[in-house]
PDB file of C-alpha atoms in Angstrom:
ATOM      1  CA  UNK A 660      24.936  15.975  75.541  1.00 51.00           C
ATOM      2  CA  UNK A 661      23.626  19.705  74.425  1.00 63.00           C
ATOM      3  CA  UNK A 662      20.931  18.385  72.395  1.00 65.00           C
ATOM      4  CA  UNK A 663      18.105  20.274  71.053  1.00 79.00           C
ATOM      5  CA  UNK A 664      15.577  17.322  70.556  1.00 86.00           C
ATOM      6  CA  UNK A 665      14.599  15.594  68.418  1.00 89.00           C
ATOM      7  CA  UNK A 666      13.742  17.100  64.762  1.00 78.00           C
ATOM      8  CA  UNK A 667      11.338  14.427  63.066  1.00 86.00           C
ATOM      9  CA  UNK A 668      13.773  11.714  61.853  1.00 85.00           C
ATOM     10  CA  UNK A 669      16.907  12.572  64.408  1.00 86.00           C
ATOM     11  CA  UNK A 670      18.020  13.943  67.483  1.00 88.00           C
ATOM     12  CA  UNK A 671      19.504  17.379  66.886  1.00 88.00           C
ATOM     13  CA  UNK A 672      22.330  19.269  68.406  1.00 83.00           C
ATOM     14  CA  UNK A 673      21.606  23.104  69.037  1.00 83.00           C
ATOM     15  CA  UNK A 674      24.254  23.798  66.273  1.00 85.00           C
ATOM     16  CA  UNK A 675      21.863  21.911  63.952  1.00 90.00           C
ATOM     17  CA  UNK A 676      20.732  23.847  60.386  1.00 89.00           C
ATOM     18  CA  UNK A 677      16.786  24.078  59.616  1.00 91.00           C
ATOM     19  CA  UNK A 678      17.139  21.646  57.064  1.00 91.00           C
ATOM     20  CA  UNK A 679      17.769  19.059  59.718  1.00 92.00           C
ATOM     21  CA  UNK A 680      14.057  19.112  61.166  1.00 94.00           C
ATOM     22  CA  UNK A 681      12.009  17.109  58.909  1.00 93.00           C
ATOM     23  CA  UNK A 682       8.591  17.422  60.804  1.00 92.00           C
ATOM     24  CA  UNK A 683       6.554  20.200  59.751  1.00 93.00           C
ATOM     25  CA  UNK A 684       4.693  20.734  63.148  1.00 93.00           C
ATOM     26  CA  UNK A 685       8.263  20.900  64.411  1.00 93.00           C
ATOM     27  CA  UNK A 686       9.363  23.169  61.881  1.00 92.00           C
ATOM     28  CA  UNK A 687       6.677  25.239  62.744  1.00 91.00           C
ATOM     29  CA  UNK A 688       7.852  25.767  66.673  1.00 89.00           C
ATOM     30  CA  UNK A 689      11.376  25.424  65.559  1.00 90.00           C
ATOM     31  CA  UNK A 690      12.074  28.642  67.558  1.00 91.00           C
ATOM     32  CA  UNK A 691      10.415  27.618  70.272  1.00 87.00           C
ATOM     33  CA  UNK A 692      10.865  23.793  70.837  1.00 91.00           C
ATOM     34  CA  UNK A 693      14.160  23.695  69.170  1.00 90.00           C
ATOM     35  CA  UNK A 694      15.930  26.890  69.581  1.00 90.00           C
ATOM     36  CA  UNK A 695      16.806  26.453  65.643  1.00 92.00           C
ATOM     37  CA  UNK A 696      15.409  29.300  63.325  1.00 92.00           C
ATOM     38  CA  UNK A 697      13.853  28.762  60.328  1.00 94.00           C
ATOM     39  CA  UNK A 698      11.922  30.571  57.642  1.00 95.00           C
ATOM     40  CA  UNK A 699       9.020  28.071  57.319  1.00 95.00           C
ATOM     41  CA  UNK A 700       8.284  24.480  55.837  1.00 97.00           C
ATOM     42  CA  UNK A 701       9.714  23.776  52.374  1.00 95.00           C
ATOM     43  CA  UNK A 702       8.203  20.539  51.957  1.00 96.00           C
ATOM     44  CA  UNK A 703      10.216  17.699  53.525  1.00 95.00           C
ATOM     45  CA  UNK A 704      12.192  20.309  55.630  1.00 95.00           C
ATOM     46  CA  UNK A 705      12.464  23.470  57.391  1.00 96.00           C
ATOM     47  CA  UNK A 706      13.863  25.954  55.443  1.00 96.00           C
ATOM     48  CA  UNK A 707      16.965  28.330  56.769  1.00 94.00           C
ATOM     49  CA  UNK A 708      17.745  32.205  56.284  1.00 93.00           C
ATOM     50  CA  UNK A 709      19.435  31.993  52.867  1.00 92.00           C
ATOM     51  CA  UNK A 710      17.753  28.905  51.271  1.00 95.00           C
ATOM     52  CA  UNK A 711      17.419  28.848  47.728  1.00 96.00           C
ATOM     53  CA  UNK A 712      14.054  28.100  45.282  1.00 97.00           C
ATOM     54  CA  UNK A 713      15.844  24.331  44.577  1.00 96.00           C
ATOM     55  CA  UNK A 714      15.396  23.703  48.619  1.00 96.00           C
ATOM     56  CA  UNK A 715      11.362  24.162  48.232  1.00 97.00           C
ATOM     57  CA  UNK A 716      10.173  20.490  46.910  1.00 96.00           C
ATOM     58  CA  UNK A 717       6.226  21.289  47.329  1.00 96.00           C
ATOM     59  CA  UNK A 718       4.231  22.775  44.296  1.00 96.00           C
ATOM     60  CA  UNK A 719       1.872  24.698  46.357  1.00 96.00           C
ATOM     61  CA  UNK A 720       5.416  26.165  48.247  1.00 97.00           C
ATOM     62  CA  UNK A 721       7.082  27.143  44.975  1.00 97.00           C
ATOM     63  CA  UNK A 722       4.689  29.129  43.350  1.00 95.00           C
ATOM     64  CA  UNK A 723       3.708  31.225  46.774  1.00 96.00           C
ATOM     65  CA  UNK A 724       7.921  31.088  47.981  1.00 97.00           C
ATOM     66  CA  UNK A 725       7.920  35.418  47.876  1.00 96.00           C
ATOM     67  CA  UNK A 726       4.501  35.430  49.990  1.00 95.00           C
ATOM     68  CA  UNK A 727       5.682  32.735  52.370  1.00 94.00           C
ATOM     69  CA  UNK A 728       9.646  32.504  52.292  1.00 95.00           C
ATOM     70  CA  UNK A 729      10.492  36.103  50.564  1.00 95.00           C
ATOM     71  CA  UNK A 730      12.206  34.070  48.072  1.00 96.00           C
ATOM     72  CA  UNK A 731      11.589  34.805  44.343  1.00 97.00           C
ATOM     73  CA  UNK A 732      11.403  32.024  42.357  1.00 97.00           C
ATOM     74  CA  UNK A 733      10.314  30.896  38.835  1.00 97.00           C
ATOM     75  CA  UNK A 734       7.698  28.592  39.428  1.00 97.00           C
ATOM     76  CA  UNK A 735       7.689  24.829  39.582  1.00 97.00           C
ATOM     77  CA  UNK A 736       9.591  22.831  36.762  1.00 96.00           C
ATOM     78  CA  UNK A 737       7.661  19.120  37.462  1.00 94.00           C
ATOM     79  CA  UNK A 738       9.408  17.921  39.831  1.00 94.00           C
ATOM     80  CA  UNK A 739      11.385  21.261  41.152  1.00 96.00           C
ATOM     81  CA  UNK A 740      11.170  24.965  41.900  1.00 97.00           C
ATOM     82  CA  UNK A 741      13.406  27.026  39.542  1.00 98.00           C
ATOM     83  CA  UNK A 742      15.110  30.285  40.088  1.00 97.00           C
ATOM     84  CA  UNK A 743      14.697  32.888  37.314  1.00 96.00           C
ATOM     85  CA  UNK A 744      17.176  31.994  34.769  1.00 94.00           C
ATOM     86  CA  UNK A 745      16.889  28.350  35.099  1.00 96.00           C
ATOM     87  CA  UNK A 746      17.805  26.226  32.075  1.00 96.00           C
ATOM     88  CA  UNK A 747      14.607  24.799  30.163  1.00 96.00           C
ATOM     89  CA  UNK A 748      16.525  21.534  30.984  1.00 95.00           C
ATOM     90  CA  UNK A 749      15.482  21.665  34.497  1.00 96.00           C
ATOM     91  CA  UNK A 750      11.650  21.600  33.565  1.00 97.00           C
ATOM     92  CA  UNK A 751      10.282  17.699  33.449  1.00 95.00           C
ATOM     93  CA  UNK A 752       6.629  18.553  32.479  1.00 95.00           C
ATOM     94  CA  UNK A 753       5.738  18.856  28.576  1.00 95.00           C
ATOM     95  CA  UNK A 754       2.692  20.805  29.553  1.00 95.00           C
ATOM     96  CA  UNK A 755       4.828  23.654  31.573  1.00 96.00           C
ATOM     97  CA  UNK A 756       7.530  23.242  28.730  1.00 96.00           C
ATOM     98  CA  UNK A 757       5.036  23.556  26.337  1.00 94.00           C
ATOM     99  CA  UNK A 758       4.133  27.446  27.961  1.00 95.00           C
ATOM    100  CA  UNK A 759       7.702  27.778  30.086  1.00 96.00           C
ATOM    101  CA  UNK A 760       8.214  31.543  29.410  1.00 96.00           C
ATOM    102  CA  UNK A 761       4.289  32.541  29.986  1.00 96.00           C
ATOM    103  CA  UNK A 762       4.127  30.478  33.234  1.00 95.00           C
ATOM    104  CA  UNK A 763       8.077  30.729  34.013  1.00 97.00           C
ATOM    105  CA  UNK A 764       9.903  33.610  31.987  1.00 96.00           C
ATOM    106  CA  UNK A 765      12.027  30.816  30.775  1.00 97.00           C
ATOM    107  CA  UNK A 766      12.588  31.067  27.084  1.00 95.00           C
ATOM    108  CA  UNK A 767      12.425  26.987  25.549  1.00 96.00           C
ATOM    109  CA  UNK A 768      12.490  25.582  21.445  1.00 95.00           C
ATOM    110  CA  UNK A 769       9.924  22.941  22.823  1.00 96.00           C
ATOM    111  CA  UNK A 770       9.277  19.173  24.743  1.00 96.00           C
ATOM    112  CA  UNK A 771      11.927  16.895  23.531  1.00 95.00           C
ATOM    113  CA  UNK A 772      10.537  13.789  24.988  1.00 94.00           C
ATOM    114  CA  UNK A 773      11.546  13.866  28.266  1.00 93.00           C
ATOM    115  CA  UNK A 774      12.637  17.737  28.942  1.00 92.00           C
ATOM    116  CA  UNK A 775      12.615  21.044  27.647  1.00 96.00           C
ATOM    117  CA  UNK A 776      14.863  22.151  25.436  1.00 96.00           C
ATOM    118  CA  UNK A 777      17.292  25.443  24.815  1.00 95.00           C
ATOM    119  CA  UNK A 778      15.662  27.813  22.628  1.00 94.00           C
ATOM    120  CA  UNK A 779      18.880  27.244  19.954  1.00 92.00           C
ATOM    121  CA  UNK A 780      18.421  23.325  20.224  1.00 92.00           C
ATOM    122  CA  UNK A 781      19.703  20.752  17.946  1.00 91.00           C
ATOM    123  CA  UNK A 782      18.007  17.339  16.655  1.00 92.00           C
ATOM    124  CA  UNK A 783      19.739  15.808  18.716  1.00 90.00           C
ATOM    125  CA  UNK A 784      18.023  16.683  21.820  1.00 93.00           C
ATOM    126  CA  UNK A 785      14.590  14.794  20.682  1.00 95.00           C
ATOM    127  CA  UNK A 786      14.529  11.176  22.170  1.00 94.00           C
ATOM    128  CA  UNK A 787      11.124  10.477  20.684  1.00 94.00           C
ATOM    129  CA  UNK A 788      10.180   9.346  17.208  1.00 92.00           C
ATOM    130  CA  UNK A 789       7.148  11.332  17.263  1.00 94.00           C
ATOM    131  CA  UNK A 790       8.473  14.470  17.995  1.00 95.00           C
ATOM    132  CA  UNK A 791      11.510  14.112  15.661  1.00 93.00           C
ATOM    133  CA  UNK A 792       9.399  13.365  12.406  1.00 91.00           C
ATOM    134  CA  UNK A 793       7.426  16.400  13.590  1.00 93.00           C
ATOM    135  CA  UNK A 794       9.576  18.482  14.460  1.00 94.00           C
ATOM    136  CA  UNK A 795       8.967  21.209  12.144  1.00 92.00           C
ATOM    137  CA  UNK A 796       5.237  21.842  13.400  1.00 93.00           C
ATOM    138  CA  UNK A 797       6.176  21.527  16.859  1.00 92.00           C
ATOM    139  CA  UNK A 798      10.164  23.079  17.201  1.00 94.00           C
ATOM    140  CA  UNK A 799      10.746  24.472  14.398  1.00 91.00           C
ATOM    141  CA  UNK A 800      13.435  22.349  13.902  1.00 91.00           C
ATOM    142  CA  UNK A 801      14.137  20.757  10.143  1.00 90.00           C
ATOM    143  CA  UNK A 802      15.630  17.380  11.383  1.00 89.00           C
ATOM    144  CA  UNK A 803      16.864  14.353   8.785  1.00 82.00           C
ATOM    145  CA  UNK A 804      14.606  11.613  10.397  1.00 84.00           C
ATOM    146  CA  UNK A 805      14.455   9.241  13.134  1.00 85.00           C
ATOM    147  CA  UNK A 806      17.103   6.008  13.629  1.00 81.00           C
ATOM    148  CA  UNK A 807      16.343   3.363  16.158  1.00 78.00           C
ATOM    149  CA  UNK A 808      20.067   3.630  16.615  1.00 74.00           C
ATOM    150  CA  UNK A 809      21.301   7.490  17.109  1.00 79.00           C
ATOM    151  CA  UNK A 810      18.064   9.148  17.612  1.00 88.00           C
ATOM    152  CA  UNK A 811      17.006  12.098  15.696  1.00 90.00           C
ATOM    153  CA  UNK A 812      19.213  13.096  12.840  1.00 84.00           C
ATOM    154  CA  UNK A 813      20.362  16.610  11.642  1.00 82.00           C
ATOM    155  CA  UNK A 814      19.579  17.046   8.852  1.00 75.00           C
ATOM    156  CA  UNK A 815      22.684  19.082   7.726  1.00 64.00           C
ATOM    157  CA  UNK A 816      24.585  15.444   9.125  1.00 61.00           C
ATOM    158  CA  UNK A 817      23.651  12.072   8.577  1.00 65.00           C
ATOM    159  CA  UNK A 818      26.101   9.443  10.245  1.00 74.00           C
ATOM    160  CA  UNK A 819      28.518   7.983   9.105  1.00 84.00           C
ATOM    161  CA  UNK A 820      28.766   3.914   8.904  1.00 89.00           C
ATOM    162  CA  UNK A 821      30.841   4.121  11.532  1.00 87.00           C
ATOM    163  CA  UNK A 822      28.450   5.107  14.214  1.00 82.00           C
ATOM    164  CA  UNK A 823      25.793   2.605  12.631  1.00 86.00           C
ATOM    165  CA  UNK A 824      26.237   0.113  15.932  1.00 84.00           C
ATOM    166  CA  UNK A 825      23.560  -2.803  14.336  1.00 87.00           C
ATOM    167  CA  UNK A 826      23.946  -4.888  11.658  1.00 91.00           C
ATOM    168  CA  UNK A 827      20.713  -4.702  10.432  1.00 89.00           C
ATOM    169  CA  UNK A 828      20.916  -1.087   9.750  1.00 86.00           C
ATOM    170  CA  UNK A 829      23.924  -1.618   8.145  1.00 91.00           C
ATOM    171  CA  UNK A 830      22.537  -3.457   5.381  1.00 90.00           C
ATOM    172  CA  UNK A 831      19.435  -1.360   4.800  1.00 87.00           C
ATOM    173  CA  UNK A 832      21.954   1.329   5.484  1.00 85.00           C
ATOM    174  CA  UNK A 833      20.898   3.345   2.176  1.00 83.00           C
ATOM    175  CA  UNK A 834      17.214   2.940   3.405  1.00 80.00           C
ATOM    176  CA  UNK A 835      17.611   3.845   7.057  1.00 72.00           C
ATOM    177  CA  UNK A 836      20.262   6.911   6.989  1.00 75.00           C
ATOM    178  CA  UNK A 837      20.261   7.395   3.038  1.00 77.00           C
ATOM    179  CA  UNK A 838      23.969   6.456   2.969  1.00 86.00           C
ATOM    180  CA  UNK A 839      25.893   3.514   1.086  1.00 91.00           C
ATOM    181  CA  UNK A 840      28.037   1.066   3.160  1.00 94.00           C
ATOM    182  CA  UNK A 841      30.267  -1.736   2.012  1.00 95.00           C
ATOM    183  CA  UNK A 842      28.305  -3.611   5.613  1.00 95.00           C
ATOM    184  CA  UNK A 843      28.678  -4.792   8.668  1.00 96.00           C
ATOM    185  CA  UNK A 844      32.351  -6.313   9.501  1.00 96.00           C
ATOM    186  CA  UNK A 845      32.028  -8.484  12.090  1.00 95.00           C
ATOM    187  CA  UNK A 846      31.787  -5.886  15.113  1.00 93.00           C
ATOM    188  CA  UNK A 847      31.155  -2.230  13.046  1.00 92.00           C
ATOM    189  CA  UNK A 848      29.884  -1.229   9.540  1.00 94.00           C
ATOM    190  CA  UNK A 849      31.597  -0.739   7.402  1.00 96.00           C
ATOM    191  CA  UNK A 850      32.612   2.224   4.599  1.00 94.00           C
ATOM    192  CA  UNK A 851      33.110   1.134   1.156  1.00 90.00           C
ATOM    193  CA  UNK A 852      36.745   2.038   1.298  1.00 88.00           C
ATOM    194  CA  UNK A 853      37.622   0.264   4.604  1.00 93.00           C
ATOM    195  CA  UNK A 854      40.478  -1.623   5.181  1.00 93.00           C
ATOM    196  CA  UNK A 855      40.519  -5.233   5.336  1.00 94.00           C
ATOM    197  CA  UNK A 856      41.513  -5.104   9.139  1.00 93.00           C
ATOM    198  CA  UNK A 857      38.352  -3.761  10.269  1.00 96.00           C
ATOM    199  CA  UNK A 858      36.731  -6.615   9.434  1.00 96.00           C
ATOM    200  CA  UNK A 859      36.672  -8.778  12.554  1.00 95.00           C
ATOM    201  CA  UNK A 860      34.774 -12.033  11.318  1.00 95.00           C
ATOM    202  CA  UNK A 861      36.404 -15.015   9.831  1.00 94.00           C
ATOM    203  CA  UNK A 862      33.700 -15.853   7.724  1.00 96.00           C
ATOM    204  CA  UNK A 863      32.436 -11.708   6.380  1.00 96.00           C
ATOM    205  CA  UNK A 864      36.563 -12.094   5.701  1.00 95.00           C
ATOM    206  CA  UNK A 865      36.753 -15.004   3.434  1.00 94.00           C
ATOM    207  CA  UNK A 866      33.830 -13.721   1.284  1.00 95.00           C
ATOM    208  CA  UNK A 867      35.005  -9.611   1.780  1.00 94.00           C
ATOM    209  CA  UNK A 868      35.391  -8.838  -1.880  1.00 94.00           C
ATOM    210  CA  UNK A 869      32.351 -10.975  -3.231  1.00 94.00           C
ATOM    211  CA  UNK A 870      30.113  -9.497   0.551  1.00 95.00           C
ATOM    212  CA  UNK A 871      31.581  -6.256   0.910  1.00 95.00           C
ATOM    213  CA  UNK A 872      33.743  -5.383  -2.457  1.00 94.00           C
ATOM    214  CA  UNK A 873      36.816  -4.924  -0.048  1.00 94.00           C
ATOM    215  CA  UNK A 874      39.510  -7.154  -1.483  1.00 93.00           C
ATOM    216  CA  UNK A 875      42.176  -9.142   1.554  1.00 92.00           C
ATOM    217  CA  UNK A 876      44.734 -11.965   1.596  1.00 91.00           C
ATOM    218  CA  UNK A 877      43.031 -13.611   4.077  1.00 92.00           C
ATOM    219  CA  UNK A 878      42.015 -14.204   8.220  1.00 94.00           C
ATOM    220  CA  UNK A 879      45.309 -13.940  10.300  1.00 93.00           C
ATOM    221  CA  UNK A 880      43.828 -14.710  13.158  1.00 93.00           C
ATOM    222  CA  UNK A 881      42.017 -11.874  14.496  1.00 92.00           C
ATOM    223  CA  UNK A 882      41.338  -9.734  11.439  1.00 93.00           C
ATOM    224  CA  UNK A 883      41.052  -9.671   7.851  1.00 94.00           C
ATOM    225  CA  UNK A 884      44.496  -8.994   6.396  1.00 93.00           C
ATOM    226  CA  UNK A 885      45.379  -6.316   3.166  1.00 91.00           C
ATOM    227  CA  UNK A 886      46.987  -7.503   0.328  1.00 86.00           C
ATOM    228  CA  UNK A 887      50.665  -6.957  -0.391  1.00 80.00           C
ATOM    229  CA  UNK A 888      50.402  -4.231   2.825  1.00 74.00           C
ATOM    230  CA  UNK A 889      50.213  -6.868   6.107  1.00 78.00           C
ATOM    231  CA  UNK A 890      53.136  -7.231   8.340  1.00 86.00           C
ATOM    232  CA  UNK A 891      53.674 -10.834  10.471  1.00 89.00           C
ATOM    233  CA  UNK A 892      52.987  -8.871  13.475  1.00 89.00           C
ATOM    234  CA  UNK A 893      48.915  -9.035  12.271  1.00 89.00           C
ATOM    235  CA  UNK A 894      49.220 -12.832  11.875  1.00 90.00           C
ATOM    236  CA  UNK A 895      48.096 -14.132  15.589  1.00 90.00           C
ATOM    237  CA  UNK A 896      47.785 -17.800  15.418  1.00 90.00           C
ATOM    238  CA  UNK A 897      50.212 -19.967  15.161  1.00 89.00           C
ATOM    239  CA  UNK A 898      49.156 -22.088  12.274  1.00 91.00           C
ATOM    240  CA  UNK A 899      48.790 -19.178  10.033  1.00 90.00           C
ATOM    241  CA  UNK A 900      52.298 -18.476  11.048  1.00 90.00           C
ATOM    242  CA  UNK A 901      53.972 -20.749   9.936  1.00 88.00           C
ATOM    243  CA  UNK A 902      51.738 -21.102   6.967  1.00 87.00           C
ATOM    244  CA  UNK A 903      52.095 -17.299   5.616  1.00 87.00           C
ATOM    245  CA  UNK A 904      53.879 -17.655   2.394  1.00 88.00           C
ATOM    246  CA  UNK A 905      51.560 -20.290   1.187  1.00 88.00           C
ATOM    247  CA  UNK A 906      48.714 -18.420   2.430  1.00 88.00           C
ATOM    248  CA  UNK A 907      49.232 -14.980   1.925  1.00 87.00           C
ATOM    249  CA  UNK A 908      52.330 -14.806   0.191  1.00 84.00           C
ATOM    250  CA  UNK A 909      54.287 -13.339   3.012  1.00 86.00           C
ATOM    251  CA  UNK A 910      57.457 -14.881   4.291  1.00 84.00           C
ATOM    252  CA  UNK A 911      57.267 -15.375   8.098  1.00 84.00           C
TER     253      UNK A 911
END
């Protein structure tokens, strides 16, 4: 076997990259003990001619990478090293974030709870209550508010009761998004003009006018049926079958 050695975690091959030795004494008489080249220790391997800032995972490394590596990079994102251009996305740490194009020449709006964010960001970026009722002082963004459900709201869009997902906020729907639903049908809220088969509950079915204002013949089975509109097809039980005329008026 034409092996090299071994390179800190396995026995290389003289074909084997830099990247392969993971010992930094090693790395250091790479040349030498291995007959691999390298360019120096990136932090949990050698680096190779031609390795990028994302292949240095040390702090210490990033920020001297031209001195050491004659690689120019950004600086150190949390828990990477950037190239110039990165996307704020790529920096983790709010403190970095908070000075990214001072420190990094990386243009950001601001933290958004757990990374940067593009200079042209959206509400819906922030994933933290505190930042999203804030946002003005701290973005510059003029959001709607914070839901426990969709996360920070535009403010130009609210949602819609269809992408209200708990039933709670369904009925305080006019409280908690500033928008009127008919309520929650069983497995979605509702709009006020929803059809009857939306509503998925037998029980929210039999009281849908008097609990929701939406008027239906009836449960066929697995949904609320329409008035005067239903086919037998949407009847899926048997029973209510052959009980559809004197139930809902529809002949079977």
């Amino acid at each position: 076997i034409d092996a090299a050695g071994w390179g800190g975690s396995s026995c290389l091959s003289r074909s084997a990259t830099a990247q392969l030795v993971t010992d930094p004494t090693l790395c250091e008489h790479s040349k030498e003990w291995l007959g691999i080249e390298s360019i120096g220790w990136g932090g949990t391997s050698c680096l190779a001619k031609g390795s990028a800032c994302q292949d240095i995972t040390s702090r210490f490394l990033c920020d001297n990478a031209m001195e050491r590596f004659g690689i120019s990079c950004a600086g150190w994102g949390g828990s990477s090293c950037l190239p110039h251009g990165a996307s704020p996305h790529q920096i983790l740490d709010a403190d970095t974030c908070k000075h990214s194009f001072r420190i990094l020449g990386i243009a950001s709006a601001g933290w958004g709870g757990n990374k940067c964010l593009e200079p042209d960001a959206e509400c819906g970026g922030i994933i933290t209550r505190r930042i999203c009722t804030d946002s003005k002082a701290i973005l510059g963004l003029d959001c709607g508010g914070w839901s426990d459900s969709l996360g920070c709201l535009s403010k130009k869009r609210g949602p819609t009761c269809a992408e209200i997902t708990q039933p709670d906020l369904c009925a305080n729907s006019k409280d908690t998004h500033g928008i009127i639903c008919a309520g929650w049908g069983g497995s979605s809220c509702l709009e006020r003009s929803a059809r009857p088969g939306l509503i998925t509950n037998s029980t929210i079915c039999e009281h849908s006018q008097e609990w929701l204002l939406i008027a239906s013949a009836g449960w066929g089975g697995r949904s609320c049926l329409a008035k005067k509109t239903s086919a037998c097809k949407e009847i899926t039980e048997p029973m209510l079958c052959d009980e559809s005329q004197a139930r809902f008026g529809m002949s079977c």
